[in-house]
PDB file of N, CA and C in Angstrom:
ATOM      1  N   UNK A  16      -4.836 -26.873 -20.600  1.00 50.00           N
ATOM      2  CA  UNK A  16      -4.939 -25.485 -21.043  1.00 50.00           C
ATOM      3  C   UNK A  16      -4.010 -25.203 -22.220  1.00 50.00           C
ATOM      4  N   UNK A  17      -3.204 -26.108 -22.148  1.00 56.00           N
ATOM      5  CA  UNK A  17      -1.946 -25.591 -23.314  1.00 56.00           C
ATOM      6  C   UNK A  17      -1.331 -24.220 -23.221  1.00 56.00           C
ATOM      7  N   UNK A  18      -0.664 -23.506 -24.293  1.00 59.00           N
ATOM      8  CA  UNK A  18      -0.097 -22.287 -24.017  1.00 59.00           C
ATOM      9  C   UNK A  18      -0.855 -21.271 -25.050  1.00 59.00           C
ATOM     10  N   UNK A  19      -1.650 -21.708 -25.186  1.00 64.00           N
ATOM     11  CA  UNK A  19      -2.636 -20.379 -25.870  1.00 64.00           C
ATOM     12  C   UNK A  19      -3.810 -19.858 -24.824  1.00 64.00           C
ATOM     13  N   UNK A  20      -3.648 -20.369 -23.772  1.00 67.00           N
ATOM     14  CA  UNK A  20      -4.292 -19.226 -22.559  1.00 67.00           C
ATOM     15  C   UNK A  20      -4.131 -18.158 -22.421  1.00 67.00           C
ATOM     16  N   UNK A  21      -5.074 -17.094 -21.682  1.00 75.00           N
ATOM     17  CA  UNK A  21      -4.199 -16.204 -21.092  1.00 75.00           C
ATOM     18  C   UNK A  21      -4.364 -15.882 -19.928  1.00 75.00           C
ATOM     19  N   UNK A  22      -3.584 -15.003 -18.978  1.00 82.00           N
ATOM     20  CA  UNK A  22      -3.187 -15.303 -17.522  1.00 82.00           C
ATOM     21  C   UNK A  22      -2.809 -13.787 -17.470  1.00 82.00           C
ATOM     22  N   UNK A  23      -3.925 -12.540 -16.389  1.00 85.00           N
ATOM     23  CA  UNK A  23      -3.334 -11.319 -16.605  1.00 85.00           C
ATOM     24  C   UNK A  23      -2.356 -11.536 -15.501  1.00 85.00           C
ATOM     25  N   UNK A  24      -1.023 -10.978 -16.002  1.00 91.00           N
ATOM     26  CA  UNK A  24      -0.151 -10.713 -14.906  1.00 91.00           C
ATOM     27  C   UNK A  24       0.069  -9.354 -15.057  1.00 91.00           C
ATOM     28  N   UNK A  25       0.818  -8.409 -14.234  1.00 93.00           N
ATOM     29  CA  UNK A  25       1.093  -7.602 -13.666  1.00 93.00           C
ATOM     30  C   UNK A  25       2.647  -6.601 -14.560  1.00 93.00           C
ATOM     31  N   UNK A  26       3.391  -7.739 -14.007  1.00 92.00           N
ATOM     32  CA  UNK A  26       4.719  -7.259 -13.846  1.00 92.00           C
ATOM     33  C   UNK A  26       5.514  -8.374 -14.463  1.00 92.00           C
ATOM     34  N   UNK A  27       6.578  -8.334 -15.231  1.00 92.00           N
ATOM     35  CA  UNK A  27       7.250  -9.563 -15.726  1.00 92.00           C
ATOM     36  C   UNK A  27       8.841  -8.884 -15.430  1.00 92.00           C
ATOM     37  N   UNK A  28       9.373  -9.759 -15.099  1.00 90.00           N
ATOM     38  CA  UNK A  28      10.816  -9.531 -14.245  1.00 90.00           C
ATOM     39  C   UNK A  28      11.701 -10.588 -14.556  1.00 90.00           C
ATOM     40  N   UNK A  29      13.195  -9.832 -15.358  1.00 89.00           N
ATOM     41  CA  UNK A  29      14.264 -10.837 -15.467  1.00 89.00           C
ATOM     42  C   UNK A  29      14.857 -10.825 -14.434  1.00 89.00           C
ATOM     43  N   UNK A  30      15.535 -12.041 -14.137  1.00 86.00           N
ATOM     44  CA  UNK A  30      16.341 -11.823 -12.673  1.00 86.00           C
ATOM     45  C   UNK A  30      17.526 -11.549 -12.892  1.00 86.00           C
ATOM     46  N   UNK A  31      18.449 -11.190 -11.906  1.00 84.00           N
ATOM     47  CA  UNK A  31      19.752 -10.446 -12.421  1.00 84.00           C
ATOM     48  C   UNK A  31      20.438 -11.891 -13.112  1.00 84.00           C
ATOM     49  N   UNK A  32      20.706 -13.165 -12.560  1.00 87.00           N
ATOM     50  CA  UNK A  32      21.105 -14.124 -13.759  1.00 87.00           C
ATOM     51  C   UNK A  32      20.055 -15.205 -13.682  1.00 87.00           C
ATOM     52  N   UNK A  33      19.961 -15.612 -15.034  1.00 88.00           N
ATOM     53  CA  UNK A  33      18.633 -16.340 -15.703  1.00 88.00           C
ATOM     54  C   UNK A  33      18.907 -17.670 -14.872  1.00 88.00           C
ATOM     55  N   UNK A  34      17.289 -18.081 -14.413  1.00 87.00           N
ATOM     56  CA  UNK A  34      17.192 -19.153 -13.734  1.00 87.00           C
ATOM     57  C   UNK A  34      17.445 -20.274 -14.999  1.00 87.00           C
ATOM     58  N   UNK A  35      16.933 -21.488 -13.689  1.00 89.00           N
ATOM     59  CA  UNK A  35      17.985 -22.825 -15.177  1.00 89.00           C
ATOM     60  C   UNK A  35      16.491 -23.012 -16.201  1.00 89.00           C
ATOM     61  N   UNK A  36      15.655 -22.530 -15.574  1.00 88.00           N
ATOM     62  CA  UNK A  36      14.340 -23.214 -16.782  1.00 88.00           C
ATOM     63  C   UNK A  36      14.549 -21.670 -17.750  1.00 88.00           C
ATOM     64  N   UNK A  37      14.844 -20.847 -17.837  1.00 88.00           N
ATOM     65  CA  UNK A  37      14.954 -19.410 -18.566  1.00 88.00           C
ATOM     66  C   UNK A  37      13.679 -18.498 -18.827  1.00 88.00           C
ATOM     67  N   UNK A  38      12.751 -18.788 -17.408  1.00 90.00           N
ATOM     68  CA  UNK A  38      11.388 -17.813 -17.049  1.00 90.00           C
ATOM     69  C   UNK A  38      11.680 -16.630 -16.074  1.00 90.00           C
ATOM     70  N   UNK A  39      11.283 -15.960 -16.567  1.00 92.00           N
ATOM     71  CA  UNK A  39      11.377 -14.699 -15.583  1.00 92.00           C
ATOM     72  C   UNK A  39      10.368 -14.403 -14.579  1.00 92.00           C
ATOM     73  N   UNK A  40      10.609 -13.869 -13.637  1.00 90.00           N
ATOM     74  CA  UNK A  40       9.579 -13.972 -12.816  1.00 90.00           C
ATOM     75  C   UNK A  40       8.303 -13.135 -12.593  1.00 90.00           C
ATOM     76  N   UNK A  41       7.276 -13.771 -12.685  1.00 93.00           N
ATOM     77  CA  UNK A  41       5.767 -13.190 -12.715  1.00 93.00           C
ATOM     78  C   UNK A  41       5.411 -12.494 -11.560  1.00 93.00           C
ATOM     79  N   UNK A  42       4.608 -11.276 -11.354  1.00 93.00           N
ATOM     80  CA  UNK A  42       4.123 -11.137 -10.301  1.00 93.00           C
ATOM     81  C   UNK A  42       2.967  -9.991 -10.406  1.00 93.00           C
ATOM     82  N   UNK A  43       1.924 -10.242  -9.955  1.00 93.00           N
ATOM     83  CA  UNK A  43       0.940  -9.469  -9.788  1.00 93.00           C
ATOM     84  C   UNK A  43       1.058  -8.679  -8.671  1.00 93.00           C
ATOM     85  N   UNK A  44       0.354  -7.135  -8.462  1.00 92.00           N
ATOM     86  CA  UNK A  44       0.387  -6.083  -7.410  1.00 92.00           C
ATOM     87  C   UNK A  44      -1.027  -5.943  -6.928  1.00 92.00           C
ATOM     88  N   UNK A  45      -1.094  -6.341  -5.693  1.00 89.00           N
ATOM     89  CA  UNK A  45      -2.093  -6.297  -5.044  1.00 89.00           C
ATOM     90  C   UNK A  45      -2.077  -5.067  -3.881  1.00 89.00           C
ATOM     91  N   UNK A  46      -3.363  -4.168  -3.815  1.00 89.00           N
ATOM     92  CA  UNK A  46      -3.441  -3.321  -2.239  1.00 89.00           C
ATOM     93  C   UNK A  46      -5.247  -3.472  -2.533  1.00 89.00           C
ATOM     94  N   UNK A  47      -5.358  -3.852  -1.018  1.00 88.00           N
ATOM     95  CA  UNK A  47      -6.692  -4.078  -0.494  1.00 88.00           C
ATOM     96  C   UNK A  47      -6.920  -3.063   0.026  1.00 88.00           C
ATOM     97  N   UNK A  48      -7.990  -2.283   0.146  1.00 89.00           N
ATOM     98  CA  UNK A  48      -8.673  -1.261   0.999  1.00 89.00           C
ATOM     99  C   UNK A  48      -9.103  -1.297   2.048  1.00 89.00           C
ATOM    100  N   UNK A  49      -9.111  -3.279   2.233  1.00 89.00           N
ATOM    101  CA  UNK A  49      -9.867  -3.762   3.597  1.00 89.00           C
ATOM    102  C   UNK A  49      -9.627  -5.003   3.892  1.00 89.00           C
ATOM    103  N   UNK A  50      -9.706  -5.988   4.821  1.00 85.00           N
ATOM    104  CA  UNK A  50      -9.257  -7.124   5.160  1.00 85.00           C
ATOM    105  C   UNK A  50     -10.730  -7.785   4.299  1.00 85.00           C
ATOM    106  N   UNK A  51     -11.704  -7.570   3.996  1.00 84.00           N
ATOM    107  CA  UNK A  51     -13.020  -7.843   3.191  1.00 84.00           C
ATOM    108  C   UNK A  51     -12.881  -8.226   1.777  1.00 84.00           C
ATOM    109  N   UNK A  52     -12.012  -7.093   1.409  1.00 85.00           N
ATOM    110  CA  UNK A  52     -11.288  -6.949  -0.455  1.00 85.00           C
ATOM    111  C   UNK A  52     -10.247  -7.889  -0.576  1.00 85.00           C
ATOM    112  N   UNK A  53      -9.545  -8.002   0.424  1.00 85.00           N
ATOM    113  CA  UNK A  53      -8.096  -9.001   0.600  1.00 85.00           C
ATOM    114  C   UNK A  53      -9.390 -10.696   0.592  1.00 85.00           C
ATOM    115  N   UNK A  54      -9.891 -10.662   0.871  1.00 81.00           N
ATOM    116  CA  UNK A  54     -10.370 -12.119   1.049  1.00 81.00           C
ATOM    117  C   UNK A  54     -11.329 -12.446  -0.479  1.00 81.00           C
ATOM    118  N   UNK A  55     -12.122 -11.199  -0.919  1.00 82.00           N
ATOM    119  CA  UNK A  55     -12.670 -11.236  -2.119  1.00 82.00           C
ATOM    120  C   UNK A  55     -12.400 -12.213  -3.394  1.00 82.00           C
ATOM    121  N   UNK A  56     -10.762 -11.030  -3.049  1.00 79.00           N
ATOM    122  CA  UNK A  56      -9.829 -11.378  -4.264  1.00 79.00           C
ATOM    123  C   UNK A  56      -8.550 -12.537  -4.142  1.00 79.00           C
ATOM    124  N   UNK A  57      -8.945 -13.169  -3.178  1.00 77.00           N
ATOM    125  CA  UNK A  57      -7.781 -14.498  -2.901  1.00 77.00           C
ATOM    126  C   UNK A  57      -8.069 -15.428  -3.922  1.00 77.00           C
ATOM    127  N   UNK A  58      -9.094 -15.755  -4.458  1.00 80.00           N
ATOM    128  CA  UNK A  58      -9.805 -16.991  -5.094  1.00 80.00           C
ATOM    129  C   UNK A  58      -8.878 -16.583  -6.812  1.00 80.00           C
ATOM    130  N   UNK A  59      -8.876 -15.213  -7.230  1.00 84.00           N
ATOM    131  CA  UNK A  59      -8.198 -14.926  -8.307  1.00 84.00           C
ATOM    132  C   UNK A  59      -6.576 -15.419  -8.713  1.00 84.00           C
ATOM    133  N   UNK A  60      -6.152 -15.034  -7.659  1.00 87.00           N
ATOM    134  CA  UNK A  60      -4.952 -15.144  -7.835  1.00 87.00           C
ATOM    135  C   UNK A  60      -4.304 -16.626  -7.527  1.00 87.00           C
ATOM    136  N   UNK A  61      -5.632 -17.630  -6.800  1.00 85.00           N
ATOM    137  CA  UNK A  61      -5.409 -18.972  -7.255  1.00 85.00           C
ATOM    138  C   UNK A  61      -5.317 -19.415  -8.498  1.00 85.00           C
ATOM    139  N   UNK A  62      -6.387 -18.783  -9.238  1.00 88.00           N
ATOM    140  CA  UNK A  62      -6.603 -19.234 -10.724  1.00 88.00           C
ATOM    141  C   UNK A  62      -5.276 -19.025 -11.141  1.00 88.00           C
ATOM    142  N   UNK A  63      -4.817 -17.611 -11.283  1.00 90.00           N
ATOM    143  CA  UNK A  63      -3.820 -17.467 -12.203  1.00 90.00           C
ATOM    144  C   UNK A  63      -2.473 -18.378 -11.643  1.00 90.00           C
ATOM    145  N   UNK A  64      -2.300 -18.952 -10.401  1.00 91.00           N
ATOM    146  CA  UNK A  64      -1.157 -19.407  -9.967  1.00 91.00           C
ATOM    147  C   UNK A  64      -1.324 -20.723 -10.423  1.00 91.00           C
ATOM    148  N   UNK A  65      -3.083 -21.566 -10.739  1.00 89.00           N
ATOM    149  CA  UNK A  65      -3.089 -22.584 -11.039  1.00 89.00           C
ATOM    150  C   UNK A  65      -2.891 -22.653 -12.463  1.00 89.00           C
ATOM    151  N   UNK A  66      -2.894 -21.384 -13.277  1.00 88.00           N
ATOM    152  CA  UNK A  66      -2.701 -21.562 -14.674  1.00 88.00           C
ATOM    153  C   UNK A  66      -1.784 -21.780 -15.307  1.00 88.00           C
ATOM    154  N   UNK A  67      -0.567 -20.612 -14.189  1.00 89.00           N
ATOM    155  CA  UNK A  67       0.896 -20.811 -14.851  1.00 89.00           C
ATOM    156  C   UNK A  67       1.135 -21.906 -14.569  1.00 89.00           C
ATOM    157  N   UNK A  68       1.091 -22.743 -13.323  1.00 89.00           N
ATOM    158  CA  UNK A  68       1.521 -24.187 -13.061  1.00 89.00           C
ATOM    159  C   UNK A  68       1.700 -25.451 -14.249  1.00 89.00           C
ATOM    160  N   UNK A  69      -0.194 -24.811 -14.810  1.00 88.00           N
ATOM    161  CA  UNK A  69      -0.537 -26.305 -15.035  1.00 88.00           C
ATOM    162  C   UNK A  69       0.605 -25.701 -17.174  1.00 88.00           C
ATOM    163  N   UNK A  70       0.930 -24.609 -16.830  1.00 85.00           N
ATOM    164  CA  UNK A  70       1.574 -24.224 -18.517  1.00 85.00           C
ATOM    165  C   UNK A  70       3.131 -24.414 -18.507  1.00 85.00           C
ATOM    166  N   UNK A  71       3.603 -24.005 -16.945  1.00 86.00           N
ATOM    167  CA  UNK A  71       4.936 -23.625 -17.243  1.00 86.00           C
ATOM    168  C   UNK A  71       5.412 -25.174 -16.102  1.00 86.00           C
ATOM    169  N   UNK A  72       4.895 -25.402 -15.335  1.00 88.00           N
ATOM    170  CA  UNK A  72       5.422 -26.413 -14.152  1.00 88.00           C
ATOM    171  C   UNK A  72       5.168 -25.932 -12.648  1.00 88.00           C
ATOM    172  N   UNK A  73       5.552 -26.919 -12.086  1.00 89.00           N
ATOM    173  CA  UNK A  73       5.125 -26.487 -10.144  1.00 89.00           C
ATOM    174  C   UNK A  73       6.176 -25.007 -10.089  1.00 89.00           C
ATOM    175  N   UNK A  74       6.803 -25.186 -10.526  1.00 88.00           N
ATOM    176  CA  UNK A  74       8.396 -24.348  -9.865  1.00 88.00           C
ATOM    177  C   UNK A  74       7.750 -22.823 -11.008  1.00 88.00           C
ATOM    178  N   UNK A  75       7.070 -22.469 -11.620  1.00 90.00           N
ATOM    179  CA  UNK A  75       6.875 -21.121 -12.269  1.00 90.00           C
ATOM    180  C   UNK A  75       7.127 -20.274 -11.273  1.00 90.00           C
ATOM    181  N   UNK A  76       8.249 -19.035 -11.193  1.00 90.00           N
ATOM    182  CA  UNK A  76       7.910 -17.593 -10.487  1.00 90.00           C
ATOM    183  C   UNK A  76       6.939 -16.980 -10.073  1.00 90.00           C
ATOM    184  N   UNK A  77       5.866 -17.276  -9.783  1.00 92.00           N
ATOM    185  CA  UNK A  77       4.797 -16.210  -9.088  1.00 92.00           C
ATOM    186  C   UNK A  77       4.955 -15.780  -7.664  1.00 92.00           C
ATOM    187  N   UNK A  78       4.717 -14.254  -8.158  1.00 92.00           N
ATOM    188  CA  UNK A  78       4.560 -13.465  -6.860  1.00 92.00           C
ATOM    189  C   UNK A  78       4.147 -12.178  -6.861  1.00 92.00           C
ATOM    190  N   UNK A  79       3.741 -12.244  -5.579  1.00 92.00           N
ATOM    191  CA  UNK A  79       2.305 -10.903  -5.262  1.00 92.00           C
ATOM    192  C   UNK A  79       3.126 -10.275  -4.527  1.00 92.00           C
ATOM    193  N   UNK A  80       2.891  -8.768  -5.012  1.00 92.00           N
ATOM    194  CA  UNK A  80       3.644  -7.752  -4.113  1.00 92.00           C
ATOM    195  C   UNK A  80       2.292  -7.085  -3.924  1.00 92.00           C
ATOM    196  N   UNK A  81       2.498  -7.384  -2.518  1.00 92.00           N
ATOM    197  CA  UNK A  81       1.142  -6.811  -1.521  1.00 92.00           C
ATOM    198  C   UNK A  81       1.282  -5.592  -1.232  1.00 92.00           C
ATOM    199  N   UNK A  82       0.016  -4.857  -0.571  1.00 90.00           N
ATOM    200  CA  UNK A  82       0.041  -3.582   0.085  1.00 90.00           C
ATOM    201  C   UNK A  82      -1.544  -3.556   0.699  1.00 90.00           C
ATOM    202  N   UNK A  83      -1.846  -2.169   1.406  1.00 89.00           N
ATOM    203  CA  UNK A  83      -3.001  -2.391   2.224  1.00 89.00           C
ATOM    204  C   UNK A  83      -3.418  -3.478   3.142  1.00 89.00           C
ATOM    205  N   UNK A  84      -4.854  -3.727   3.493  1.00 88.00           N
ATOM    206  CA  UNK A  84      -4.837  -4.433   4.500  1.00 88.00           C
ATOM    207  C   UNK A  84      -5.176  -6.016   3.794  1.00 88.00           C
ATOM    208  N   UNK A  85      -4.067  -6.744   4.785  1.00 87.00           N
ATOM    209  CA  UNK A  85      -3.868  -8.362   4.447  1.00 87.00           C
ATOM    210  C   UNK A  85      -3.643  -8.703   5.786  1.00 87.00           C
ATOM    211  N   UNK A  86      -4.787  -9.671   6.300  1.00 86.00           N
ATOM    212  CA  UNK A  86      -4.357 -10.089   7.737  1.00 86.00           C
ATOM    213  C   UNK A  86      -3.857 -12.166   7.391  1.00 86.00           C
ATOM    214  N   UNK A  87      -3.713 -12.220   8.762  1.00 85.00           N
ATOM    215  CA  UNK A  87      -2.661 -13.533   8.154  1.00 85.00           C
ATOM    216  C   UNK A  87      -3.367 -15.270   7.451  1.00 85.00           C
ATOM    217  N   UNK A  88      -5.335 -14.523   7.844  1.00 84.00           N
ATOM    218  CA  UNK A  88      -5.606 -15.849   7.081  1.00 84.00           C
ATOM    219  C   UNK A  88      -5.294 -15.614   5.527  1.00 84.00           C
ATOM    220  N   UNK A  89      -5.502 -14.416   4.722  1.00 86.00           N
ATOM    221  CA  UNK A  89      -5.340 -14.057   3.805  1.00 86.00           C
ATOM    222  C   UNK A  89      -3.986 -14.685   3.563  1.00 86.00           C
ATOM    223  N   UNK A  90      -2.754 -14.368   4.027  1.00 88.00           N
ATOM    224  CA  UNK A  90      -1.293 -14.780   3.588  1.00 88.00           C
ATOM    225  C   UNK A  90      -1.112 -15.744   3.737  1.00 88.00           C
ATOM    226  N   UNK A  91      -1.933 -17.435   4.756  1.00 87.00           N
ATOM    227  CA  UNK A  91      -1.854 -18.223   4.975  1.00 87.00           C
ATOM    228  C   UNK A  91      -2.539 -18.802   3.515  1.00 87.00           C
ATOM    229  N   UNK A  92      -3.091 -18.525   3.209  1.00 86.00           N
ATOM    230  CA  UNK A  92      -3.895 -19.095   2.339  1.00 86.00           C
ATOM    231  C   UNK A  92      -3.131 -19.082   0.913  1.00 86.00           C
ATOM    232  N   UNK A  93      -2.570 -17.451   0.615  1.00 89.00           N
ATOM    233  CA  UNK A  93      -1.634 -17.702  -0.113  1.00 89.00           C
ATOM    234  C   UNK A  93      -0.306 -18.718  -0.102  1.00 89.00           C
ATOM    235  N   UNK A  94      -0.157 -18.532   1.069  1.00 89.00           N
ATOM    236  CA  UNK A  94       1.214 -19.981   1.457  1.00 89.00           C
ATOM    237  C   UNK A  94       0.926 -21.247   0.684  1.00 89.00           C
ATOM    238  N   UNK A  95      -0.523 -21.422   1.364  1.00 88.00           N
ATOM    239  CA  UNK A  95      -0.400 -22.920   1.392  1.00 88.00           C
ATOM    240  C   UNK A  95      -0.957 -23.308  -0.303  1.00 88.00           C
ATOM    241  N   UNK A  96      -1.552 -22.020  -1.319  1.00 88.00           N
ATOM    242  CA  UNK A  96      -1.200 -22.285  -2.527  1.00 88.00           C
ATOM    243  C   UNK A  96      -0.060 -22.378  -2.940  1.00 88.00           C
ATOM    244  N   UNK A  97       1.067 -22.081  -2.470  1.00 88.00           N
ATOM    245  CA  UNK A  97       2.581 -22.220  -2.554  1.00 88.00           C
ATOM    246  C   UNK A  97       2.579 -20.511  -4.028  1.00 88.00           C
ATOM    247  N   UNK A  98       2.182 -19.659  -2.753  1.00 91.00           N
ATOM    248  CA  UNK A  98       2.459 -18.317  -3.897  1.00 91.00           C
ATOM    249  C   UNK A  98       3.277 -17.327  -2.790  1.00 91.00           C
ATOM    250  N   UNK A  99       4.263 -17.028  -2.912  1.00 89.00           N
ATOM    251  CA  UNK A  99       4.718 -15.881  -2.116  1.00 89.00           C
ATOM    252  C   UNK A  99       4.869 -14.890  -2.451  1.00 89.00           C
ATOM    253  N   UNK A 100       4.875 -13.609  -1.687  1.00 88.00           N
ATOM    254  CA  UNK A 100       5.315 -12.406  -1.942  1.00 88.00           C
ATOM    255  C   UNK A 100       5.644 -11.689  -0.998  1.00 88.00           C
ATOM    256  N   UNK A 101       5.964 -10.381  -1.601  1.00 90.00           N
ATOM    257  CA  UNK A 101       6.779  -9.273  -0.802  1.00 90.00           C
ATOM    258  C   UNK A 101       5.780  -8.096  -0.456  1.00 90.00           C
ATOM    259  N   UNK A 102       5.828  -7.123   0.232  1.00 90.00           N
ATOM    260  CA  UNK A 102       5.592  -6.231   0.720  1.00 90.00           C
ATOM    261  C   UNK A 102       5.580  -5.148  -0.020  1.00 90.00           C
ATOM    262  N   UNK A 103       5.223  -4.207  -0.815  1.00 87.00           N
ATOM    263  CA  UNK A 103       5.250  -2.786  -1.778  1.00 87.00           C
ATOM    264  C   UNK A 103       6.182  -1.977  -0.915  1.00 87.00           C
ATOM    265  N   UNK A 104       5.849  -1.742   0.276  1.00 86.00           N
ATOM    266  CA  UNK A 104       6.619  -0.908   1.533  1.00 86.00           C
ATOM    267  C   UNK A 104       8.051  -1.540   1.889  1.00 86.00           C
ATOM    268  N   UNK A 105       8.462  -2.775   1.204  1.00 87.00           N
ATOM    269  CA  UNK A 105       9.326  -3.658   1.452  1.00 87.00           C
ATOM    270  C   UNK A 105      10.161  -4.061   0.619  1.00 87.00           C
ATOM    271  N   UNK A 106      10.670  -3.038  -0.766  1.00 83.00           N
ATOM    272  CA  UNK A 106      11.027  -3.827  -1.740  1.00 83.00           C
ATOM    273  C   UNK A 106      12.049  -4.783  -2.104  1.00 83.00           C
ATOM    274  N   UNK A 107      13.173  -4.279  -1.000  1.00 86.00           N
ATOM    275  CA  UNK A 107      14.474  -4.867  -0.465  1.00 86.00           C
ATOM    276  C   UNK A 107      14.296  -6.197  -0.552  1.00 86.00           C
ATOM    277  N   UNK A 108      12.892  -6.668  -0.307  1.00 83.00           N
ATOM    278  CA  UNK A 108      12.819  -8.248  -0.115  1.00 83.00           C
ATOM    279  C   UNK A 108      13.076  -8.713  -1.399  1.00 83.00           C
ATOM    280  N   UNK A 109      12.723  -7.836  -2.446  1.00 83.00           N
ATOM    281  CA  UNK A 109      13.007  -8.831  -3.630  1.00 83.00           C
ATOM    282  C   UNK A 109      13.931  -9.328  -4.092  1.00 83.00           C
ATOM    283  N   UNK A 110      14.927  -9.307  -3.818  1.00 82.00           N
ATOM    284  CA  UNK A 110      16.528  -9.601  -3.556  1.00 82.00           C
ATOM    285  C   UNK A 110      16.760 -10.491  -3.233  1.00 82.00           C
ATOM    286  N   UNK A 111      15.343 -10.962  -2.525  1.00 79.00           N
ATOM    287  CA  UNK A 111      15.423 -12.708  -2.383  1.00 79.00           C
ATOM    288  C   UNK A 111      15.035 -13.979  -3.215  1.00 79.00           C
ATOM    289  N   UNK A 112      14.715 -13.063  -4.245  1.00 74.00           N
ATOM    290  CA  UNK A 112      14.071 -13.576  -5.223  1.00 74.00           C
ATOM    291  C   UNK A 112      15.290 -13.874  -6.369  1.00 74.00           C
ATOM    292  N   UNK A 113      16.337 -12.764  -6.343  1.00 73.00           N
ATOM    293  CA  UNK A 113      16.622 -12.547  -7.058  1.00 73.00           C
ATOM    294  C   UNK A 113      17.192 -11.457  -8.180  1.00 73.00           C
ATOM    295  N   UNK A 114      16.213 -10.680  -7.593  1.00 77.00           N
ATOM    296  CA  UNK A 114      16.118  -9.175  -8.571  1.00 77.00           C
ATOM    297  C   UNK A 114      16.765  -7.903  -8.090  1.00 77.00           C
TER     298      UNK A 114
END
């Protein structure tokens, strides 16, 4: 793909001190209306997690700050693309990130 792709993200986030590769962290905002919409839209946010990978490396920042309904095959699935995220109702978590 090289680096003349493009990849919609969301949200772009410095962390309070710069990681060692000097990327900030990506993250798209997701709320489903339904456990139906949550499964729709899982296949998307592979793409974009497989895009930054294959541009920036395995270790790129991505993360989905969820909301609405996500039941746990949905979040499993995100796992095991190796994409995590936080909760909208939860923001405290991001602190684990970093931010």
């Amino acid at each position: 793909m090289g680096r003349k792709g493009l990849l919609p993200i969301d949200v772009i986030v410095r962390p309070n001190e710069q990681r060692a590769d000097g990327l900030p962290v990506l993250m798209n905002v997701q709320s489903h209306d339904s456990f139906a919409a949550a499964i729709r839209n899982k296949d998307a946010q592979h793409d974009i997690a497989g895009g930054l990978r294959m541009n920036y490396g395995d270790n790129v920042p991505f993360v989905l700050m969820l909301g609405g309904y996500c039941d746990g095959g949905y979040l499993g699935t995100q796992a095991g693309e190796g994409i995590d995220w936080v909760w909208q109702h939860r923001i405290a978590d991001l602190q684990q990130l970093g931010l």
